[in-house]
XYZ file of C-alpha atoms in Angstrom:
439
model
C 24.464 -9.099 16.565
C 25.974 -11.884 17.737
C 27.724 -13.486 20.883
C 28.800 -16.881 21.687
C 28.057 -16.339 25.570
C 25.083 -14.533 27.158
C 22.729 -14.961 29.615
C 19.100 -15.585 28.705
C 15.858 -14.620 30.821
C 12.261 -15.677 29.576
C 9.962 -12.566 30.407
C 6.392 -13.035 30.121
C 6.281 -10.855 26.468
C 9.592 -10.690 25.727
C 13.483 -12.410 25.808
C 16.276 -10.478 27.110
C 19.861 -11.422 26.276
C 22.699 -9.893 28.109
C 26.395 -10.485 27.201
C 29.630 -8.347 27.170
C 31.400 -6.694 24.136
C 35.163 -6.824 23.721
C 35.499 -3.433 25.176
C 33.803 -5.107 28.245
C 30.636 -2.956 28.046
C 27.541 -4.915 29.176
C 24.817 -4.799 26.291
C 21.366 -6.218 27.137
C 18.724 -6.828 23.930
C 15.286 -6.953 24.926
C 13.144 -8.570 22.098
C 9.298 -8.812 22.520
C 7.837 -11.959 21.464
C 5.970 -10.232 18.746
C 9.568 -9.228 16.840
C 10.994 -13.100 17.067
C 11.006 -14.396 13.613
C 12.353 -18.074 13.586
C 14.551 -20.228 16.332
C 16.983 -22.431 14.283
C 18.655 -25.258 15.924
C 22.414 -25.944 15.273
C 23.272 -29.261 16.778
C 25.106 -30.782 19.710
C 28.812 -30.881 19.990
C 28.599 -34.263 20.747
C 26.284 -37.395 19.762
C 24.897 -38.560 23.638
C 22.341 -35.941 23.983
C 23.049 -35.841 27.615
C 21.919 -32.372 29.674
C 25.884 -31.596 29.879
C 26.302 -31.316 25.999
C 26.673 -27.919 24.276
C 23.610 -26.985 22.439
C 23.909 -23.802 19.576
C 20.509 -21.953 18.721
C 20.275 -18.716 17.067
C 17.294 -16.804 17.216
C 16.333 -14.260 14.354
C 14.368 -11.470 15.196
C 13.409 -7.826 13.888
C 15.083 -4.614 15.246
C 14.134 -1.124 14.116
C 17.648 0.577 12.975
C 16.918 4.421 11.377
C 14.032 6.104 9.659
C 11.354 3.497 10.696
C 13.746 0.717 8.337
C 13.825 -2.541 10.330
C 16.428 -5.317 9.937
C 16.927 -9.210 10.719
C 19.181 -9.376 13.569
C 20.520 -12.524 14.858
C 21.364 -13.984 18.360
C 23.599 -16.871 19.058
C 23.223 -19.208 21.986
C 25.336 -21.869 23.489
C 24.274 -23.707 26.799
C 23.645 -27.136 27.666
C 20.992 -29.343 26.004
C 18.214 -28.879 28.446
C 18.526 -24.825 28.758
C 18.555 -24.623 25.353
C 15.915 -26.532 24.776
C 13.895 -25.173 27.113
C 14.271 -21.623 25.330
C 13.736 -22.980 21.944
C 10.241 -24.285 23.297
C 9.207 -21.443 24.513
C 9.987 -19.220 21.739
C 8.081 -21.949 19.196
C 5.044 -21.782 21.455
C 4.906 -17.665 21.398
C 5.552 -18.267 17.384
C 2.384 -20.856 17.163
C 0.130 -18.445 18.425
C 0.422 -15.345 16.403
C -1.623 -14.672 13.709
C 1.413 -14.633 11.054
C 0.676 -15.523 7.559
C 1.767 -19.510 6.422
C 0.290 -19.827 3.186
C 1.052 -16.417 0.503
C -0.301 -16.124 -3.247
C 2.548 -13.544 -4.540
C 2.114 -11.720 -7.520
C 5.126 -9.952 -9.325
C 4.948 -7.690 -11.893
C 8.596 -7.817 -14.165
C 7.594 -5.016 -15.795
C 7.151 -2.681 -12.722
C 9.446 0.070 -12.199
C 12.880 -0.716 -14.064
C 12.296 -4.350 -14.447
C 14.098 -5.748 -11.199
C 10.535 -7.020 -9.431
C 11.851 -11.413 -9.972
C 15.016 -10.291 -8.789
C 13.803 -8.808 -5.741
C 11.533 -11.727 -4.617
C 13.972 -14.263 -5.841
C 17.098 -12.333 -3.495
C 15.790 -10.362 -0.883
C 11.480 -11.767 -0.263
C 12.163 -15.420 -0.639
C 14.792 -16.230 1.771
C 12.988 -13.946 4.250
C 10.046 -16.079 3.865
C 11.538 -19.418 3.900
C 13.485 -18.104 7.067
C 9.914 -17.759 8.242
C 8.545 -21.358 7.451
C 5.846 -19.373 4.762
C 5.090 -21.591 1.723
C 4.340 -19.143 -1.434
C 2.076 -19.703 -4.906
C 3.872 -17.132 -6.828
C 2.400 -15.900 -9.815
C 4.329 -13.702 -12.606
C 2.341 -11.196 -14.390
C 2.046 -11.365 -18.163
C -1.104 -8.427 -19.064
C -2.394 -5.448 -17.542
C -5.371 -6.975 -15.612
C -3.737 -10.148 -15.566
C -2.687 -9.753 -11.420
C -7.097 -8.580 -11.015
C -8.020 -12.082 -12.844
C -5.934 -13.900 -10.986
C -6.512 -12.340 -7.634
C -10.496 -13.341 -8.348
C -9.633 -16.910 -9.441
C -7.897 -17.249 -6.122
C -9.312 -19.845 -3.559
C -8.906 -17.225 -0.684
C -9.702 -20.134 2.127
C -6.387 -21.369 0.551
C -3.967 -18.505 1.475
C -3.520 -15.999 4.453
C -2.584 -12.897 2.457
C -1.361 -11.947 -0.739
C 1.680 -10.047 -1.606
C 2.657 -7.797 -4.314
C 5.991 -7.063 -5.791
C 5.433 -4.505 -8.400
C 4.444 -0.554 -7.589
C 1.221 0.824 -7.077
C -0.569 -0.114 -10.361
C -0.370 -4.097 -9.182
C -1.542 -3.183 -5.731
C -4.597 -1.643 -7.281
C -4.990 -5.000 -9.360
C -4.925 -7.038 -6.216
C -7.708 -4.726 -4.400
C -9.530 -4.520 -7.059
C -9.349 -8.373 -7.121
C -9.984 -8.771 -3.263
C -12.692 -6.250 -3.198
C -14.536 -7.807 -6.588
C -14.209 -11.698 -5.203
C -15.840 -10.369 -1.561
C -19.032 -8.597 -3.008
C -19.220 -11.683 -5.277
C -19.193 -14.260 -2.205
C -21.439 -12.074 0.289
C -24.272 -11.681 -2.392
C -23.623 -7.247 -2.638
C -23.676 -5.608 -5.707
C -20.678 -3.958 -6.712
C -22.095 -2.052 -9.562
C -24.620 -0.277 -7.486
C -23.008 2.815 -5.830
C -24.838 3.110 -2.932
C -24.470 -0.863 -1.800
C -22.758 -1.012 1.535
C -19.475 -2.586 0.443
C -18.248 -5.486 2.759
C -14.315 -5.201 3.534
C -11.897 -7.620 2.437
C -10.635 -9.597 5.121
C -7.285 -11.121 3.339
C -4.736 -8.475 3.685
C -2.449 -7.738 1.183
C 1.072 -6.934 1.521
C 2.970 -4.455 -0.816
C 6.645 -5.148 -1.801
C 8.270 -2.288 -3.644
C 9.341 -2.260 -6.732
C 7.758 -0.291 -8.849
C 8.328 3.647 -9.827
C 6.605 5.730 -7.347
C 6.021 2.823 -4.527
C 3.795 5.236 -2.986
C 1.342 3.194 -0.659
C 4.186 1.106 0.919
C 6.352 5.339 1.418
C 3.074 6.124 3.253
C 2.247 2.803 5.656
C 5.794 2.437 6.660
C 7.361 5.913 6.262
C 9.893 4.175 3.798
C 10.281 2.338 0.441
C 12.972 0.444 1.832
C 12.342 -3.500 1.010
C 13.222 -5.348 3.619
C 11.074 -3.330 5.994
C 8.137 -4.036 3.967
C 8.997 -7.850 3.857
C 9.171 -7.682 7.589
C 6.193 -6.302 7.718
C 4.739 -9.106 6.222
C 6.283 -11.504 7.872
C 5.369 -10.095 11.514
C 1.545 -10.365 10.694
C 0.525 -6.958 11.789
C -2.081 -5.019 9.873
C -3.853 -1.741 9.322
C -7.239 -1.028 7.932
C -6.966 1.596 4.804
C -9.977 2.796 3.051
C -11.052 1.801 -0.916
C -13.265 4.845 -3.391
C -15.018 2.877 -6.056
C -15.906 4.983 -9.343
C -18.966 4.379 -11.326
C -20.092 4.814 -14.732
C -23.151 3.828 -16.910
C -24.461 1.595 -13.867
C -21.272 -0.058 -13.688
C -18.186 -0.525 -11.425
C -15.171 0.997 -13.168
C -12.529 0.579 -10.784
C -11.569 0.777 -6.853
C -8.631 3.076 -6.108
C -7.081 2.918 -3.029
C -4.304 5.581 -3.158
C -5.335 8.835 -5.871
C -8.254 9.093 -8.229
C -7.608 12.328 -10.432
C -9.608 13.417 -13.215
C -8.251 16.014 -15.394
C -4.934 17.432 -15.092
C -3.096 13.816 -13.648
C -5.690 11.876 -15.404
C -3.551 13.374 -18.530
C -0.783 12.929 -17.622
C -0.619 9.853 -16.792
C -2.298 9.029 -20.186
C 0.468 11.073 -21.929
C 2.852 8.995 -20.183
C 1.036 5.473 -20.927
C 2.148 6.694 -24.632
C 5.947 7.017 -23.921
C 6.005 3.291 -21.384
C 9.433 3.131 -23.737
C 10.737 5.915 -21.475
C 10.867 3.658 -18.391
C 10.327 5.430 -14.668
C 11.937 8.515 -16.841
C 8.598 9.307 -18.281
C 7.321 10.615 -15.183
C 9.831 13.484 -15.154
C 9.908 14.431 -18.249
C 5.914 13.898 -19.480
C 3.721 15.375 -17.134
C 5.833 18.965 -18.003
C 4.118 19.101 -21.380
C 0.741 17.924 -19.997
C 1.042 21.212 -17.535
C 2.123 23.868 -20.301
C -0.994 22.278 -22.741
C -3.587 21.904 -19.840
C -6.764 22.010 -21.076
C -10.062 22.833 -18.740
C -13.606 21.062 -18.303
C -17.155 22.256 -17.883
C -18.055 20.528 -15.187
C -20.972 20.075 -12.415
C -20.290 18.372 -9.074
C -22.654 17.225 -6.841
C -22.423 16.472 -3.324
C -22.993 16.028 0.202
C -21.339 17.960 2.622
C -20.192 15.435 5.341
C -20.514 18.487 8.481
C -23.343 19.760 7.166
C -25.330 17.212 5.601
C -26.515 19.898 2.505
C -26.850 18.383 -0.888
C -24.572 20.830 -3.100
C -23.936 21.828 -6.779
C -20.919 23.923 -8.147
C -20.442 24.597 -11.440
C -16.940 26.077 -13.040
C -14.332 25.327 -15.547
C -11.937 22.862 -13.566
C -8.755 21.345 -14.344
C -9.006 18.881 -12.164
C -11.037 16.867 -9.442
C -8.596 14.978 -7.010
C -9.423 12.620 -4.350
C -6.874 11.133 -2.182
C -7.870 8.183 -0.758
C -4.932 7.930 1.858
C -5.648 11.294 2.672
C -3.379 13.899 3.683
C -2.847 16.273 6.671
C -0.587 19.384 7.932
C 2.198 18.314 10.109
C 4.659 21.287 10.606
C 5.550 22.344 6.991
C 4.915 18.701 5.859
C 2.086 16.646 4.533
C 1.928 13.411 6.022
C -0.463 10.335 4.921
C -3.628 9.262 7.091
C -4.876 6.251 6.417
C -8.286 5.677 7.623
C -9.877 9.029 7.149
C -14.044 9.613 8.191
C -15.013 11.017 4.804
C -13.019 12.306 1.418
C -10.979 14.786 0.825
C -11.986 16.331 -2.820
C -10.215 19.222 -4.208
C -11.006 20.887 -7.403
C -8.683 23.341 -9.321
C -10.836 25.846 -11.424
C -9.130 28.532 -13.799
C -5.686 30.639 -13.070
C -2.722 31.728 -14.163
C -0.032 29.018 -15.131
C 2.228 30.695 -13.335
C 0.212 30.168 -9.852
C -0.552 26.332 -10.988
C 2.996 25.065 -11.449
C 3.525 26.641 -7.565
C 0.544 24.754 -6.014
C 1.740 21.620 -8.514
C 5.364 22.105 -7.223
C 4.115 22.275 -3.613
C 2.168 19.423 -3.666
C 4.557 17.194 -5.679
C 7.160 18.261 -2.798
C 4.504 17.436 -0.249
C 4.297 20.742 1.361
C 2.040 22.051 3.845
C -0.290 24.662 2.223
C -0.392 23.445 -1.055
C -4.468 23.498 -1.099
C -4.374 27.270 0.211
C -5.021 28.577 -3.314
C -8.121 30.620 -4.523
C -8.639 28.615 -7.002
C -8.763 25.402 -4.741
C -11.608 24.916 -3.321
C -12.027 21.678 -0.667
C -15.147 19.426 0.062
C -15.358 16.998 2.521
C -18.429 14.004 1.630
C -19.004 10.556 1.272
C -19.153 10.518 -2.252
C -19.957 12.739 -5.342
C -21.051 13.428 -8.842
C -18.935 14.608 -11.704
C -21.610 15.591 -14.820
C -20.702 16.929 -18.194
C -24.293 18.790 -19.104
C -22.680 20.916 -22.426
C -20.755 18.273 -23.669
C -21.379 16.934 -27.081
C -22.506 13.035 -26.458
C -23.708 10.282 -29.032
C -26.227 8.279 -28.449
C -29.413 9.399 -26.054
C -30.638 8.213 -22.803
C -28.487 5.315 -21.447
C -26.581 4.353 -24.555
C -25.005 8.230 -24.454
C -21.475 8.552 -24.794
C -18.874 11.647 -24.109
C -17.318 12.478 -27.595
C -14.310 14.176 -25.739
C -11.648 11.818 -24.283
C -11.393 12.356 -20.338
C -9.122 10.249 -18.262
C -8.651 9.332 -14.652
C -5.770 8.457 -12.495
C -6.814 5.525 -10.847
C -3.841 4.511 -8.852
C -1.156 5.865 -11.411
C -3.369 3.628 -14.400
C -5.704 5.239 -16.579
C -9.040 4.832 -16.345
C -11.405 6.665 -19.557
C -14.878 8.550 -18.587
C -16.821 7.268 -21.459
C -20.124 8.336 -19.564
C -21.594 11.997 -19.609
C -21.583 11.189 -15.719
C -19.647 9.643 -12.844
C -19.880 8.463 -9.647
C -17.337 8.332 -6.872
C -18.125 6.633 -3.564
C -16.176 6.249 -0.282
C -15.351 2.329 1.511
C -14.182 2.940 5.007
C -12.166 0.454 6.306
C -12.302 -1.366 2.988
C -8.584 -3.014 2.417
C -6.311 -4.699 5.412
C -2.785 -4.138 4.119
C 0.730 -5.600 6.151
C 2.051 -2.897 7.857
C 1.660 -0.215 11.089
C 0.045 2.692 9.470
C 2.009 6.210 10.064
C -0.796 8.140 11.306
């Protein structure tokens, strides 16, 4: 929007500009402080500097324009020197004392997604943060596990956040990263699963551009780009919970969006075999996975978070899915909370293929109801136990090893049980990520 004349009032949290359109309609924009991005300075007119010169400033700011998408909008002003001045003060002052990020390590993945991650930063993240006065360390991926290493090599006093441009597979990097280097500088032991886990105060922000861009869908109730860049750039932040999963006395992995074993921890393995496929995989892969599924002999152990009672169930499962950005009924919707008191688990035991595909199809569409199965059954805890008793193992006592290959979605990457047991425990409040969480 823009207008050479207006009037301008200072409020006490916000600026209101009022000016006419050509149809002569009055149109007044009322911009909180908190949605001001940058004041830019255009120059006198004329070289004296005196209080009667004309004085241009335009002032960028965020506006909220359909389906939760936000946009830069800008405002043009032309007064005399000292009004003008006098506004650009005033907005620099409310910008100095926000807690809006200066210093960002970036990571891009070019291989997220269909390959357009450098492109992205490079036309639509960078300008936005040089707008912004934010310096950036970028870093391009090379490996899988490169974006964890160099998340933990980080000198975190150095930077205020740091942002991903990839899909969900680098965001789990960077947690795992940021949740790794915290234990690690607060003395805790990561690989014990019942150490109290200390958040990670850094937040991250999450760029899309990968191939299901999940996580930034469900904190901003769109993949759209430039919302999540403004969401960055505004400082704001939500708290989102972390599951760590432990094998063999070790740390495996944090997840901070799915962790499926079974059925998706197949198919995404299937799919890790076809990466030649591009995003197409994902359509066409996991089809196969469902007509061959195969079942497990399972034993879970846990404790009810209502009740407190330790529990075992035994069955033939084809899967044991956690969401960690749980989900909950909203009309004939599912719809993400982030945040949640305990875990969600849901195992599938046997049933006709037939029945599966619906409560597949239902939850791939996000429907309301899709858990209302007989053969789902739903446990809320704090953490549980997945053991393999009748599996054939090598090796005894510690050194034992499960013969048959089991995978987990961690995050959309695949993570192998090589242990005849795991352990799955819940980090409230673990991960700050850029954004207003749609809860």
């Amino acid at each position: 929007m823009n207008s050479k004349v207006c009037e301008v009032t200072l409020h006490p949290s916000s600026v209101s500009f009022i000016y006419q359109k050509r149809s002569g309609k009055t149109v007044v924009e009322d911009i909180s402080y908190a949605h001001v991005l940058a004041v830019e300075e255009k120059g006198f007119k004329t070289q004296d500097n005196n209080d009667n010169d004309i004085y241009a400033v335009t002032v960028h700011y965020v506006r909220q324009v359909s389906n939760r998408r936000l946009r830069i909008m800008s405002q043009n002003v032309q007064s005399d020197y000292t009004t003008c001045k006098t506004l650009v003060t005033r907005l620099e002052e409310e910008l100095s004392v926000t807690e809006r990020p200066k210093r960002l390590a970036v990571i891009i993945n070019p291989n997220s997604g269909k390959k357009r991650a450098e492109k992205v930063f490079k036309n639509k993240v960078q300008p936005v943060f040089t707008l912004c006065g934010i310096h950036t360390e970028v870093h391009v991926t090379k490996t899988k596990g490169d974006a964890l290493q160099h998340v933990r090599d980080l000198n975190l006093a150095d930077v205020d956040g740091v942002v991903t441009v990839g899909g969900d597979g680098l965001y789990c990097e960077v947690m795992n990263g940021l949740l790794l280097s915290t234990q690690k500088d607060h003395g805790v032991n990561a690989d014990d699963p019942k150490a109290k886990v200390v958040p990670a105060d850094i937040p991250i922000g999450i760029i899309p551009a990968g191939s299901g861009n999940w996580v930034t869908q469900y904190l901003h109730g769109t993949r759209d780009v430039m919302t999540a860049i403004l969401h960055v750039v505004t400082g704001f932040t939500s708290r989102t919970n972390a599951v760590s999963v432990h094998q063999g006395g070790k740390v495996s992995a944090y997840a901070g969006l799915v962790l499926c074993f079974g059925l998706q921890g197949d198919m995404m393995n299937d799919c890790e075999k076809f990466r030649w496929m591009g995003p197409n995989r994902y359509a066409v892969i996991p089809i196969s996975t469902v007509l061959s599924r195969r079942t497990f002999d399972v034993e879970i152990e846990y404790e009810d978070d209502v009740t407190g009672e330790l529990t075992r169930m035994s069955d033939w499962m084809y899967s044991v899915d956690t969401y960690v950005i749980s989900r909950r009924e909203q009309g004939d919707k599912l719809v993400p909370l982030f945040g949640d008191s305990a875990l969600s688990v849901y195992t599938s035991s046997k049933c006709s293929l037939g029945k599966h595909v619906q409560q597949l199809t239902k939850l791939q569409d996000q429907k309301a109801g899709c858990f209302d199965y007989d053969f789902v059954k739903t446990v809320r805890t704090q953490g549980y136990k997945v053991r393999f008793p009748r599996a054939a193992v090598s090796g005894k006592g510690d050194d034992s090893m499960l013969k048959e290959k089991c995978y987990i979605s961690c995050d959309g990457d695949v993570l192998q049980v090589v242990k005849p047991e795991f352990e799955v425990r819940l980090h409230h409040n673990a991960i700050r990520l850029y954004g207003d969480a749609v809860n």
